[in-house]
Amino acid sequence: MPADSVSPPPTSAFGWFLAGQRQFVSLPAVILIAAFTGFGGLAHASGVGLAETVFLVAFVWALPSMIVVVGAIQAGAPLLATMFAVALSAARLMPMTMALIPILRAEKTPKWALYALSHFVAITAWVFGMTKLPDLPREGRAPYFAGFAVTLTVFNMGVAAAAWLAAAKLPPLAAAGLVLLMPLYFALSLWNAARTSPTERLALIFGMAIAPAMHALAPNLDLLLTGLVGGLAAHVIGSRLKSVEADLPPSTFGPADPAALVEVALVEEEGAR
Amino acid sequence: MNGLSYHAFDVWWWPWVFLILAGWAANDAWRLLGVAFSGRLTETSRLFTIVRSVATALVAGVIAQLVLQPGGDLASTSLALRLGSIACGFAAYRLAGESVSIGVATGEAAFFAGAWADL
């Protein structure tokens, strides 16, 4: 099948899968690869094994949850506290999935296929699905999405593994730079994704500011406390700023310019509206 | 530390139990629920905005932890160098018209320059 975009629409599910796969070469995907390079380095530095690192990429597939898990492992947090922290950081995946599924499904799409495909809901694939799928015939959507999302995931499993292996071989300073990539990337991309929401930016600032105090207060529950205290404080104060928020430009999501979408896709966090 | 941490038991399967429960289950449960309830809750609902703020603050806490108490080779660098690199990255992000890529690249460059200058 020719690789150009003017080829006739596929006639089989497999044809749609391949068409989706070809969409893999894109700027958001490249940025995501850089992020997974950072994750591989971070996982290595935190004492997480190679197989365990690849497992996290494949079976969690949401960077915030993944760094929460790795952070908890490094800090020696107990299982239950870690589960709560991950569940809190992942709750946003539910409404994202709820929004995508009606677009994704065709009349004949089996329920199990929707449950399986939901695993790939994370910001990059989600933005891809929400923007590209509505233009396609219904029967092509699920395989097209699968082609893109599965390729992205499998490729990044390899990227994280390569970064993990490289981290073990790199000189100490280069390895340190690799570990720094993750907080640097996350701080900037979360800040950027929250550009239309003062509440989200407050949540980021509060979370970073109170984390050391929460750690001193309750070393095992610091992440949970940071999220609850910082997030609720941001919500209360942010609600008072609602009048300001109303004056800001509306959704960056929609028929918006591609650059905005790329920036949105920078992070596994959907707070960009 | 105490409790059922990742390194709590010296058996091969315990880390996997930890990863499956805290990593996979705690995360994918939301996606599965999302399919089950698809089309019912909107992203602009009040509950969702609260959930999102809590999630953002929680991840921000992790970011702070990664900078203040890093693991691996980053731990042997100075706190001033780490914070300075993040600050340079943020400044470049702003100056470059809110470009995350330029911010990240500048932050990394500042880190290596600072380390080379023995800061």
PDB file of C-alpha atoms in Angstrom, chain A residues 42 45 51-52 55-56 59-62 64-65 67-69 71 73-79 82-83 85-98 101 105 114-115 118-119 121 126 172-177 179-181 183-192 195 197 199-201 203-204 207-208 211-212 215 220 223 226-228 230-232 235 263 266 269-271 273, chain B residues 1-7 12 14-28 30-44 46 48-77 81-82 85-86 89-90 93-94 97-108 111-112 115-116:
ATOM      1  CA  LEU A  42      14.173   8.047  35.606  1.00  0.00           C
ATOM      2  CA  ALA A  45      17.713   5.918  38.531  1.00  0.00           C
ATOM      3  CA  ALA A  51      11.283  -5.569  32.560  1.00  0.00           C
ATOM      4  CA  GLU A  52       9.319  -3.613  35.171  1.00  0.00           C
ATOM      5  CA  PHE A  55       5.692  -3.261  31.891  1.00  0.00           C
ATOM      6  CA  LEU A  56       4.779   0.212  33.177  1.00  0.00           C
ATOM      7  CA  PHE A  59       0.216  -1.573  30.998  1.00  0.00           C
ATOM      8  CA  VAL A  60      -0.099   1.882  32.523  1.00  0.00           C
ATOM      9  CA  TRP A  61       0.488   4.064  29.462  1.00  0.00           C
ATOM     10  CA  ALA A  62      -0.133   7.375  31.176  1.00  0.00           C
ATOM     11  CA  PRO A  64       1.671  11.037  35.232  1.00  0.00           C
ATOM     12  CA  SER A  65       0.590   7.698  36.711  1.00  0.00           C
ATOM     13  CA  ILE A  67       6.000   8.794  37.406  1.00  0.00           C
ATOM     14  CA  VAL A  68       3.758   8.557  40.476  1.00  0.00           C
ATOM     15  CA  VAL A  69       4.488   4.811  40.594  1.00  0.00           C
ATOM     16  CA  GLY A  71       8.292   8.174  42.643  1.00  0.00           C
ATOM     17  CA  ILE A  73       8.900   3.108  44.569  1.00  0.00           C
ATOM     18  CA  GLN A  74      11.872   5.406  45.086  1.00  0.00           C
ATOM     19  CA  ALA A  75      10.356   6.895  48.245  1.00  0.00           C
ATOM     20  CA  GLY A  76       9.419   3.451  49.598  1.00  0.00           C
ATOM     21  CA  ALA A  77       5.715   4.323  49.786  1.00  0.00           C
ATOM     22  CA  PRO A  78       3.345   1.528  50.822  1.00  0.00           C
ATOM     23  CA  LEU A  79       1.130  -0.234  48.274  1.00  0.00           C
ATOM     24  CA  THR A  82       0.547   4.294  46.000  1.00  0.00           C
ATOM     25  CA  MET A  83      -2.712   2.866  44.634  1.00  0.00           C
ATOM     26  CA  ALA A  85      -2.086   8.298  44.492  1.00  0.00           C
ATOM     27  CA  VAL A  86      -2.168   6.603  41.077  1.00  0.00           C
ATOM     28  CA  ALA A  87      -5.960   6.415  41.112  1.00  0.00           C
ATOM     29  CA  LEU A  88      -6.128  10.147  41.855  1.00  0.00           C
ATOM     30  CA  SER A  89      -3.698  11.039  39.110  1.00  0.00           C
ATOM     31  CA  ALA A  90      -5.553   8.784  36.642  1.00  0.00           C
ATOM     32  CA  ALA A  91      -9.140   9.807  37.396  1.00  0.00           C
ATOM     33  CA  ARG A  92      -9.051  12.233  34.464  1.00  0.00           C
ATOM     34  CA  LEU A  93      -8.834   9.220  32.132  1.00  0.00           C
ATOM     35  CA  MET A  94     -12.472   8.363  32.800  1.00  0.00           C
ATOM     36  CA  PRO A  95     -14.066  11.503  31.347  1.00  0.00           C
ATOM     37  CA  MET A  96     -11.550  11.456  28.494  1.00  0.00           C
ATOM     38  CA  THR A  97     -12.601   7.912  27.635  1.00  0.00           C
ATOM     39  CA  MET A  98     -16.258   8.803  28.002  1.00  0.00           C
ATOM     40  CA  ILE A 101     -15.956   6.241  22.886  1.00  0.00           C
ATOM     41  CA  ARG A 105     -17.499   3.158  17.910  1.00  0.00           C
ATOM     42  CA  LEU A 114     -13.945  -0.754  23.020  1.00  0.00           C
ATOM     43  CA  TYR A 115     -12.698  -1.914  26.427  1.00  0.00           C
ATOM     44  CA  SER A 118      -9.736   2.324  25.991  1.00  0.00           C
ATOM     45  CA  HIS A 119      -6.378   1.254  27.389  1.00  0.00           C
ATOM     46  CA  VAL A 121      -6.512   6.650  26.052  1.00  0.00           C
ATOM     47  CA  TRP A 126      -6.824  10.982  22.681  1.00  0.00           C
ATOM     48  CA  PRO A 172      27.251   9.896  35.520  1.00  0.00           C
ATOM     49  CA  LEU A 173      26.694  13.470  34.367  1.00  0.00           C
ATOM     50  CA  ALA A 174      24.881  12.445  31.174  1.00  0.00           C
ATOM     51  CA  ALA A 175      22.749  10.010  33.162  1.00  0.00           C
ATOM     52  CA  ALA A 176      21.911  12.815  35.595  1.00  0.00           C
ATOM     53  CA  GLY A 177      20.813  15.001  32.688  1.00  0.00           C
ATOM     54  CA  VAL A 179      16.923  11.930  34.894  1.00  0.00           C
ATOM     55  CA  LEU A 180      16.380  15.709  34.954  1.00  0.00           C
ATOM     56  CA  LEU A 181      14.525  15.504  31.628  1.00  0.00           C
ATOM     57  CA  PRO A 183      10.682  16.853  35.886  1.00  0.00           C
ATOM     58  CA  LEU A 184      11.749  19.549  33.427  1.00  0.00           C
ATOM     59  CA  TYR A 185       9.436  18.270  30.721  1.00  0.00           C
ATOM     60  CA  PHE A 186       6.569  17.706  33.105  1.00  0.00           C
ATOM     61  CA  ALA A 187       6.782  21.064  34.828  1.00  0.00           C
ATOM     62  CA  LEU A 188       6.802  22.918  31.504  1.00  0.00           C
ATOM     63  CA  SER A 189       4.218  20.872  29.661  1.00  0.00           C
ATOM     64  CA  LEU A 190       1.742  20.830  32.543  1.00  0.00           C
ATOM     65  CA  TRP A 191       2.173  24.561  32.927  1.00  0.00           C
ATOM     66  CA  ASN A 192       1.640  24.977  29.200  1.00  0.00           C
ATOM     67  CA  ARG A 195      -2.612  28.004  30.054  1.00  0.00           C
ATOM     68  CA  SER A 197      -7.052  27.566  33.427  1.00  0.00           C
ATOM     69  CA  THR A 199      -7.076  26.893  38.704  1.00  0.00           C
ATOM     70  CA  GLU A 200      -4.801  24.352  37.064  1.00  0.00           C
ATOM     71  CA  ARG A 201      -1.804  26.657  37.283  1.00  0.00           C
ATOM     72  CA  ALA A 203      -2.754  23.547  41.497  1.00  0.00           C
ATOM     73  CA  LEU A 204       0.685  23.158  39.923  1.00  0.00           C
ATOM     74  CA  GLY A 207       1.539  21.144  44.632  1.00  0.00           C
ATOM     75  CA  MET A 208       5.200  21.992  44.128  1.00  0.00           C
ATOM     76  CA  ALA A 211       5.267  18.901  48.653  1.00  0.00           C
ATOM     77  CA  PRO A 212       8.351  19.271  50.925  1.00  0.00           C
ATOM     78  CA  HIS A 215       6.802  14.954  52.968  1.00  0.00           C
ATOM     79  CA  ASN A 220       4.197   7.771  53.387  1.00  0.00           C
ATOM     80  CA  LEU A 223       1.685  12.518  47.556  1.00  0.00           C
ATOM     81  CA  THR A 226      -0.110  17.159  48.402  1.00  0.00           C
ATOM     82  CA  GLY A 227      -2.799  16.381  45.837  1.00  0.00           C
ATOM     83  CA  LEU A 228      -5.749  16.828  48.164  1.00  0.00           C
ATOM     84  CA  GLY A 230      -2.967  21.615  46.972  1.00  0.00           C
ATOM     85  CA  GLY A 231      -5.728  20.655  44.565  1.00  0.00           C
ATOM     86  CA  LEU A 232      -8.639  21.641  46.787  1.00  0.00           C
ATOM     87  CA  HIS A 235     -10.031  24.818  43.295  1.00  0.00           C
ATOM     88  CA  GLU A 263       1.283  21.799  22.522  1.00  0.00           C
ATOM     89  CA  LEU A 266       2.876  17.563  24.949  1.00  0.00           C
ATOM     90  CA  GLU A 269      -2.722  15.619  31.045  1.00  0.00           C
ATOM     91  CA  GLU A 270      -5.807  16.936  29.451  1.00  0.00           C
ATOM     92  CA  GLY A 271      -6.178  20.242  31.252  1.00  0.00           C
ATOM     93  CA  ARG A 273      -9.304  23.675  27.688  1.00  0.00           C
TER      94      ARG A 273
ATOM     95  CA  MET B   1      10.621   2.437  54.787  1.00  0.00           C
ATOM     96  CA  ASN B   2       7.701   0.595  56.385  1.00  0.00           C
ATOM     97  CA  GLY B   3       4.489  -0.870  55.036  1.00  0.00           C
ATOM     98  CA  LEU B   4       4.032  -2.912  51.907  1.00  0.00           C
ATOM     99  CA  SER B   5       6.508  -0.960  49.836  1.00  0.00           C
ATOM    100  CA  TYR B   6       7.931  -2.062  46.492  1.00  0.00           C
ATOM    101  CA  HIS B   7      11.071  -3.393  48.148  1.00  0.00           C
ATOM    102  CA  TRP B  12      10.723 -12.091  42.841  1.00  0.00           C
ATOM    103  CA  TRP B  14       6.245  -9.022  45.005  1.00  0.00           C
ATOM    104  CA  PRO B  15       7.367  -6.095  42.801  1.00  0.00           C
ATOM    105  CA  TRP B  16       5.080  -7.432  40.071  1.00  0.00           C
ATOM    106  CA  VAL B  17       2.109  -7.605  42.444  1.00  0.00           C
ATOM    107  CA  PHE B  18       2.907  -4.013  43.412  1.00  0.00           C
ATOM    108  CA  LEU B  19       3.119  -2.903  39.775  1.00  0.00           C
ATOM    109  CA  ILE B  20      -0.036  -4.734  38.710  1.00  0.00           C
ATOM    110  CA  LEU B  21      -2.144  -3.332  41.576  1.00  0.00           C
ATOM    111  CA  ALA B  22      -0.718   0.175  41.932  1.00  0.00           C
ATOM    112  CA  GLY B  23       0.254   0.619  38.280  1.00  0.00           C
ATOM    113  CA  TRP B  24      -2.145  -1.213  36.024  1.00  0.00           C
ATOM    114  CA  ALA B  25      -5.301  -1.689  38.119  1.00  0.00           C
ATOM    115  CA  ALA B  26      -5.399   1.745  39.765  1.00  0.00           C
ATOM    116  CA  ASN B  27      -4.947   3.334  36.356  1.00  0.00           C
ATOM    117  CA  ASP B  28      -6.904   1.250  33.839  1.00  0.00           C
ATOM    118  CA  TRP B  30     -10.779   4.548  35.124  1.00  0.00           C
ATOM    119  CA  ARG B  31     -10.580   3.801  31.415  1.00  0.00           C
ATOM    120  CA  LEU B  32     -12.812   0.737  31.773  1.00  0.00           C
ATOM    121  CA  LEU B  33     -15.322   2.797  33.776  1.00  0.00           C
ATOM    122  CA  GLY B  34     -15.112   5.415  31.051  1.00  0.00           C
ATOM    123  CA  VAL B  35     -16.275   2.875  28.460  1.00  0.00           C
ATOM    124  CA  ALA B  36     -19.025   1.627  30.755  1.00  0.00           C
ATOM    125  CA  PHE B  37     -20.365   5.151  31.350  1.00  0.00           C
ATOM    126  CA  SER B  38     -19.466   6.647  27.977  1.00  0.00           C
ATOM    127  CA  GLY B  39     -21.437   9.709  27.034  1.00  0.00           C
ATOM    128  CA  ARG B  40     -22.814  10.516  30.508  1.00  0.00           C
ATOM    129  CA  LEU B  41     -20.388  12.794  32.346  1.00  0.00           C
ATOM    130  CA  THR B  42     -18.918  15.784  30.595  1.00  0.00           C
ATOM    131  CA  GLU B  43     -15.437  17.078  31.071  1.00  0.00           C
ATOM    132  CA  THR B  44     -16.709  20.433  32.214  1.00  0.00           C
ATOM    133  CA  ARG B  46     -17.819  20.466  38.550  1.00  0.00           C
ATOM    134  CA  PHE B  48     -14.366  16.647  37.133  1.00  0.00           C
ATOM    135  CA  THR B  49     -12.688  20.023  37.531  1.00  0.00           C
ATOM    136  CA  ILE B  50     -12.061  19.241  41.224  1.00  0.00           C
ATOM    137  CA  VAL B  51     -10.663  15.817  40.353  1.00  0.00           C
ATOM    138  CA  ARG B  52      -8.411  17.436  37.780  1.00  0.00           C
ATOM    139  CA  SER B  53      -7.042  20.016  40.227  1.00  0.00           C
ATOM    140  CA  VAL B  54      -6.248  17.305  42.764  1.00  0.00           C
ATOM    141  CA  ALA B  55      -4.537  15.218  40.089  1.00  0.00           C
ATOM    142  CA  THR B  56      -2.503  18.195  38.894  1.00  0.00           C
ATOM    143  CA  ALA B  57      -1.357  19.123  42.415  1.00  0.00           C
ATOM    144  CA  LEU B  58      -0.437  15.493  43.057  1.00  0.00           C
ATOM    145  CA  VAL B  59       1.690  15.275  39.934  1.00  0.00           C
ATOM    146  CA  ALA B  60       3.222  18.668  40.792  1.00  0.00           C
ATOM    147  CA  GLY B  61       4.226  17.147  44.118  1.00  0.00           C
ATOM    148  CA  VAL B  62       5.953  14.320  42.284  1.00  0.00           C
ATOM    149  CA  ILE B  63       7.808  16.843  40.114  1.00  0.00           C
ATOM    150  CA  ALA B  64       9.000  18.651  43.245  1.00  0.00           C
ATOM    151  CA  GLN B  65      10.143  15.360  44.730  1.00  0.00           C
ATOM    152  CA  LEU B  66      12.054  14.492  41.536  1.00  0.00           C
ATOM    153  CA  VAL B  67      13.955  17.784  41.756  1.00  0.00           C
ATOM    154  CA  LEU B  68      14.410  18.066  45.531  1.00  0.00           C
ATOM    155  CA  GLN B  69      15.161  14.429  46.311  1.00  0.00           C
ATOM    156  CA  PRO B  70      16.163  12.853  43.014  1.00  0.00           C
ATOM    157  CA  GLY B  71      17.388   9.324  42.520  1.00  0.00           C
ATOM    158  CA  GLY B  72      20.376   7.927  40.672  1.00  0.00           C
ATOM    159  CA  ASP B  73      23.171  10.125  39.374  1.00  0.00           C
ATOM    160  CA  LEU B  74      21.088  13.273  39.640  1.00  0.00           C
ATOM    161  CA  ALA B  75      21.305  12.988  43.445  1.00  0.00           C
ATOM    162  CA  SER B  76      25.008  13.827  43.345  1.00  0.00           C
ATOM    163  CA  THR B  77      24.414  17.197  41.698  1.00  0.00           C
ATOM    164  CA  LEU B  81      22.102  23.438  39.816  1.00  0.00           C
ATOM    165  CA  ARG B  82      18.851  21.484  39.540  1.00  0.00           C
ATOM    166  CA  SER B  85      18.268  24.485  35.296  1.00  0.00           C
ATOM    167  CA  ILE B  86      14.508  24.341  35.767  1.00  0.00           C
ATOM    168  CA  GLY B  89      14.082  26.181  31.131  1.00  0.00           C
ATOM    169  CA  PHE B  90      11.053  28.105  32.316  1.00  0.00           C
ATOM    170  CA  TYR B  93       9.835  28.671  27.552  1.00  0.00           C
ATOM    171  CA  ARG B  94       8.411  32.144  28.228  1.00  0.00           C
ATOM    172  CA  GLY B  97       6.559  32.242  23.103  1.00  0.00           C
ATOM    173  CA  GLU B  98       5.577  29.365  25.378  1.00  0.00           C
ATOM    174  CA  SER B  99       7.452  26.627  23.543  1.00  0.00           C
ATOM    175  CA  VAL B 100       7.869  23.521  25.682  1.00  0.00           C
ATOM    176  CA  SER B 101      10.493  21.993  23.378  1.00  0.00           C
ATOM    177  CA  ILE B 102      12.734  25.061  23.555  1.00  0.00           C
ATOM    178  CA  GLY B 103      12.233  25.267  27.312  1.00  0.00           C
ATOM    179  CA  VAL B 104      13.235  21.641  27.825  1.00  0.00           C
ATOM    180  CA  ALA B 105      16.259  21.933  25.516  1.00  0.00           C
ATOM    181  CA  THR B 106      17.430  25.122  27.249  1.00  0.00           C
ATOM    182  CA  GLY B 107      16.940  23.628  30.716  1.00  0.00           C
ATOM    183  CA  GLU B 108      19.054  20.620  29.758  1.00  0.00           C
ATOM    184  CA  PHE B 111      22.218  21.840  33.436  1.00  0.00           C
ATOM    185  CA  PHE B 112      25.226  20.612  31.467  1.00  0.00           C
ATOM    186  CA  ALA B 115      27.731  21.094  35.801  1.00  0.00           C
ATOM    187  CA  TRP B 116      30.709  21.804  33.539  1.00  0.00           C
TER     188      TRP B 116
END
